[in-house]
Coordinates of C-alpha atoms in Angstrom, one line a residue:
X1 CA 0.0 0.0 0.0
X2 CA 2.8 2.4 0.8
X3 CA 4.3 1.8 -2.6
X4 CA 1.1 2.7 -4.3
X5 CA 0.8 5.9 -2.3
X6 CA 4.4 6.9 -3.2
X7 CA 3.7 6.3 -6.9
X8 CA 0.6 8.5 -6.7
X9 CA 2.4 11.3 -5.0
X10 CA 5.2 11.2 -7.6
X11 CA 2.6 11.4 -10.4
X12 CA 0.9 14.4 -8.7
X13 CA 4.2 16.2 -8.4
X14 CA 5.0 15.5 -12.1
X15 CA 1.6 16.9 -13.1
X16 CA 2.1 20.0 -11.1
X17 CA 5.5 20.5 -12.6
X18 CA 4.2 20.1 -16.1
X19 CA 1.3 22.5 -15.4
X20 CA 3.8 25.1 -14.1
X21 CA 6.1 24.7 -17.1
X22 CA 3.2 24.8 -19.6
X23 CA 1.8 27.9 -17.9
X24 CA 5.3 29.5 -18.2
X25 CA 5.5 28.5 -21.9
X26 CA 2.0 29.8 -22.7
X27 CA 2.9 33.3 -21.3
X28 CA 4.0 35.6 -24.0
X29 CA 5.0 39.2 -24.2
X30 CA 2.3 41.8 -25.0
X31 CA 2.0 42.2 -28.7
X32 CA 3.3 45.5 -30.1
X33 CA 0.6 47.7 -31.6
X34 CA 0.1 47.5 -35.4
X35 CA 0.8 50.6 -37.4
X36 CA -1.8 51.9 -39.9
X37 CA -0.4 53.6 -42.9
X38 CA -2.3 56.1 -45.0
X39 CA -4.0 54.5 -48.0
X40 CA -3.2 51.0 -46.7
X41 CA -5.6 48.5 -45.2
X42 CA -5.4 48.0 -41.4
X43 CA -3.1 45.2 -40.5
X44 CA -4.7 42.4 -38.6
X45 CA -3.8 41.8 -35.0
X46 CA -1.3 39.0 -34.2
X47 CA -2.8 35.6 -34.3
X48 CA -1.5 32.7 -32.3
X49 CA -0.9 29.6 -34.5
X50 CA -0.8 26.2 -32.9
X51 CA 1.8 23.9 -34.4
X52 CA 0.1 21.2 -36.5
X53 CA 3.2 19.0 -36.7
X54 CA 3.4 16.1 -34.4
X55 CA 6.7 14.6 -33.3
X56 CA 7.5 11.0 -32.7
X57 CA 8.0 11.5 -29.0
X58 CA 4.4 11.2 -27.8
X59 CA 3.7 14.8 -27.0
X60 CA 3.3 16.3 -23.6
X61 CA 6.1 16.9 -21.1
X62 CA 8.5 14.6 -22.9
X63 CA 8.1 16.4 -26.2
X64 CA 8.8 19.7 -24.4
X65 CA 12.0 18.4 -22.8
X66 CA 13.5 16.8 -25.9
X67 CA 11.6 17.9 -29.0
X68 CA 12.7 20.5 -31.5
X69 CA 9.8 22.9 -30.7
X70 CA 9.5 26.1 -32.7
X71 CA 11.4 29.1 -31.3
X72 CA 9.5 30.7 -28.5
X73 CA 7.7 27.5 -27.4
X74 CA 4.8 25.5 -28.8
X75 CA 3.1 28.6 -30.1
X76 CA 4.3 31.1 -32.7
X77 CA 3.0 34.4 -33.9
X78 CA 2.8 36.0 -37.3
X79 CA 5.0 39.1 -37.4
X80 CA 3.2 42.2 -36.1
X81 CA 4.5 44.3 -39.0
X82 CA 4.1 43.5 -42.7
X83 CA 6.5 45.0 -45.3
X84 CA 5.1 48.4 -46.4
X85 CA 5.2 49.9 -49.9
X86 CA 8.0 52.2 -50.9
X87 CA 7.2 55.8 -49.8
X88 CA 10.4 57.3 -51.2
X89 CA 10.5 59.8 -54.0
X90 CA 8.7 57.6 -56.5
X91 CA 5.9 56.8 -54.0
X92 CA 5.3 60.5 -53.2
X93 CA 5.3 61.4 -56.8
X94 CA 2.4 58.9 -57.5
X95 CA 0.3 60.6 -54.8
X96 CA 0.7 64.1 -56.1
X97 CA -2.3 65.6 -58.0
X98 CA -1.9 66.1 -61.7
X99 CA -0.6 69.5 -62.9
X100 CA -3.2 72.2 -63.3
X101 CA -4.1 72.2 -67.1
X102 CA -3.9 76.0 -67.1
X103 CA -0.5 75.9 -65.6
X104 CA 0.6 73.4 -68.2
X105 CA -0.7 75.7 -71.0
X106 CA 1.1 78.7 -69.5
X107 CA 4.4 76.7 -69.6
X108 CA 3.8 75.8 -73.2
X109 CA 3.1 79.4 -74.1
X110 CA 6.3 80.6 -72.4
X111 CA 8.2 78.1 -74.6
X112 CA 6.7 79.4 -77.8
X113 CA 8.6 81.8 -80.0
X114 CA 7.2 85.4 -79.5
X115 CA 6.7 85.6 -83.3
X116 CA 4.2 82.6 -83.1
X117 CA 1.9 84.2 -80.5
X118 CA -1.6 85.0 -81.6
X119 CA -3.4 88.3 -81.4
X120 CA -6.5 88.5 -79.1
X121 CA -9.5 87.8 -81.4
X122 CA -11.3 90.9 -80.1
X123 CA -8.9 93.0 -82.1
X124 CA -9.8 91.5 -85.4
X125 CA -11.8 93.7 -87.9
X126 CA -15.5 94.0 -87.2
X127 CA -18.4 96.1 -88.3
X128 CA -19.9 97.9 -85.3
X129 CA -22.5 100.5 -84.5
X130 CA -21.4 104.1 -84.5
X131 CA -23.3 106.9 -82.7
X132 CA -20.7 109.7 -83.0
X133 CA -20.8 112.9 -84.9
X134 CA -17.9 112.3 -87.2
X135 CA -18.7 112.1 -90.9
X136 CA -18.1 109.1 -93.1
X137 CA -14.4 108.6 -94.1
X138 CA -13.1 110.0 -90.7
X139 CA -10.7 107.9 -88.7
X140 CA -11.3 107.9 -85.0
X141 CA -8.6 106.3 -82.8
X142 CA -9.6 105.2 -79.3
X143 CA -6.2 105.1 -77.5
X144 CA -7.3 103.7 -74.1
X145 CA -9.2 100.8 -75.7
X146 CA -6.7 100.2 -78.6
X147 CA -9.3 100.5 -81.4
X148 CA -9.3 102.4 -84.7
X149 CA -12.7 103.2 -86.2
X150 CA -13.3 104.1 -89.8
X151 CA -16.7 105.8 -89.9
X152 CA -19.1 104.5 -92.6
X153 CA -22.5 105.7 -93.4
X154 CA -25.8 104.6 -91.8
X155 CA -24.5 104.6 -88.2
X156 CA -21.8 101.9 -88.9
X157 CA -18.1 101.9 -88.5
X158 CA -15.3 99.5 -89.3
X159 CA -13.3 98.7 -86.1
X160 CA -9.7 97.5 -86.1
X161 CA -7.4 96.7 -83.3
X162 CA -4.2 98.8 -83.0
X163 CA -1.1 99.1 -80.9
X164 CA -0.6 102.6 -79.4
X165 CA 2.1 104.6 -77.6
X166 CA 3.9 103.4 -74.5
X167 CA 3.3 105.4 -71.3
X168 CA 4.8 108.9 -71.9
X169 CA 4.3 108.5 -75.7
X170 CA 0.5 108.7 -76.0
X171 CA -1.1 111.8 -77.4
X172 CA -4.4 113.1 -78.6
X173 CA -5.5 115.7 -81.2
X174 CA -6.8 116.1 -84.8
X175 CA -4.6 115.4 -87.8
X176 CA -5.0 114.7 -91.5
X177 CA -3.5 112.0 -93.7
X178 CA -0.8 113.9 -95.5
X179 CA 0.8 111.1 -97.4
X180 CA 0.5 107.4 -98.1
X181 CA 3.2 104.8 -99.0
X182 CA 3.3 101.2 -99.8
X183 CA 6.1 99.2 -98.1
X184 CA 7.7 102.3 -96.8
X185 CA 11.3 102.7 -96.0
X186 CA 12.1 103.7 -92.4
X187 CA 14.5 106.3 -91.2
X188 CA 14.5 106.6 -87.4
X189 CA 14.2 110.3 -86.3
X190 CA 17.1 111.8 -84.2
X191 CA 15.0 111.7 -81.0
X192 CA 14.5 107.9 -81.4
X193 CA 18.2 107.3 -82.2
X194 CA 19.1 109.2 -79.1
X195 CA 17.0 106.7 -77.1
X196 CA 18.0 103.7 -79.1
X197 CA 21.5 104.2 -80.6
X198 CA 21.5 100.5 -81.6
X199 CA 18.8 101.1 -84.3
X200 CA 19.8 101.2 -88.0
X201 CA 20.1 104.7 -89.5
X202 CA 18.0 103.7 -92.5
X203 CA 16.0 100.6 -93.5
X204 CA 14.4 99.9 -96.9
X205 CA 10.8 98.7 -97.1
X206 CA 10.0 95.0 -96.9
X207 CA 8.6 92.3 -94.7
X208 CA 11.2 92.9 -92.0
X209 CA 10.7 96.7 -91.9
X210 CA 8.9 97.8 -88.7
X211 CA 6.6 100.1 -90.7
X212 CA 5.0 97.0 -92.3
X213 CA 3.2 96.9 -95.6
X214 CA 1.6 100.4 -95.6
X215 CA 2.0 103.7 -93.9
X216 CA -0.3 106.8 -93.7
X217 CA 1.5 109.9 -92.5
X218 CA -0.3 112.3 -90.1
X219 CA 0.3 115.9 -91.1
X220 CA 3.8 117.2 -90.5
X221 CA 4.3 115.1 -87.3
X222 CA 6.5 112.1 -87.0
X223 CA 3.5 110.0 -86.3
X224 CA 2.0 107.4 -88.7
X225 CA -0.6 104.8 -89.0
X226 CA 1.4 101.8 -90.3
X227 CA 1.6 98.1 -90.5
X228 CA 3.6 95.8 -88.3
X229 CA 5.7 92.7 -88.5
X230 CA 4.8 92.0 -84.9
X231 CA 1.1 91.3 -84.9
X232 CA 1.1 89.9 -81.4
X233 CA 1.7 93.5 -80.1
X234 CA -1.7 94.7 -81.3
X235 CA -3.8 95.7 -78.3
X236 CA -0.9 96.9 -76.3
X237 CA 1.0 100.0 -75.4
X238 CA 4.1 99.4 -77.5
X239 CA 5.1 102.3 -79.8
X240 CA 6.8 105.7 -79.6
X241 CA 3.5 107.4 -80.5
X242 CA 2.7 105.8 -83.9
X243 CA -0.5 103.8 -84.4
X244 CA 0.3 100.3 -85.6
X245 CA -1.9 97.7 -87.2
X246 CA -1.7 94.2 -88.5
X247 CA -0.4 94.2 -92.1
X248 CA -3.7 92.8 -93.5
X249 CA -5.7 95.4 -91.6
X250 CA -3.5 98.4 -92.7
X251 CA -3.7 97.2 -96.3
X252 CA -7.5 97.2 -96.0
X253 CA -7.6 100.6 -94.4
X254 CA -5.1 102.0 -96.9
X255 CA -7.5 101.1 -99.7
X256 CA -10.4 102.9 -98.1
X257 CA -8.8 106.1 -97.0
X258 CA -7.5 109.0 -99.2
X259 CA -5.0 111.7 -98.6
X260 CA -6.6 114.5 -96.6
X261 CA -8.8 112.2 -94.5
X262 CA -9.5 113.5 -91.0
X263 CA -7.9 111.6 -88.1
X264 CA -9.2 112.2 -84.6
X265 CA -7.1 110.7 -81.8
X266 CA -8.7 110.5 -78.3

């Protein structure tokens, strides 16, 4: 009887030891919190995975003592952090909004040769209503709004876009057309050469001449209504007092206006 009691006590001690060891094995450190990245799905919490492999040692306490258990005991966890996408330069670039279309267009315009710029369509020739008192055949130049009107009959006028004098070179008054020339030559006056000594002293008429295809001289002044080889400047304050037009417009006006025509500049 005493032998049986001793065997029972030994078995109880073994069970207590195994329970203590198993409890120690099952204890695991607190899982680190998962990190949630912007635009990425939330990572799942760590999950305990029981080993499905069975050894040839019968399991239990014997397997714990001699078996090749996974590192960290019988239970293993999936890593708390999963590899994240590359958020370097390339990653940030893909998250940037597309370029503003208007901004893109502005950059393209800056790269265009100035000679290829287009004139604002509102400065193209139009027939408009005219309620003024000037008689037909009179030229009226609206300096602030950059328009030239050729008065017609029946309350109408032809309106052309023009370039006018820069600040300090605008003027107003009444003149007459004293002369007309096709493809005029250009001789810069002394006053202009004093400001721009780099200009040529004389330039024959032609497509490269700044006076353009036609010129109408205004009285005895140095001012002219003339064409231009820079049509993109129409609608701006650009000249030294002359009134400039597109070549096709000045040719049209030239054919409609005679010497002696009245010119009113306002």
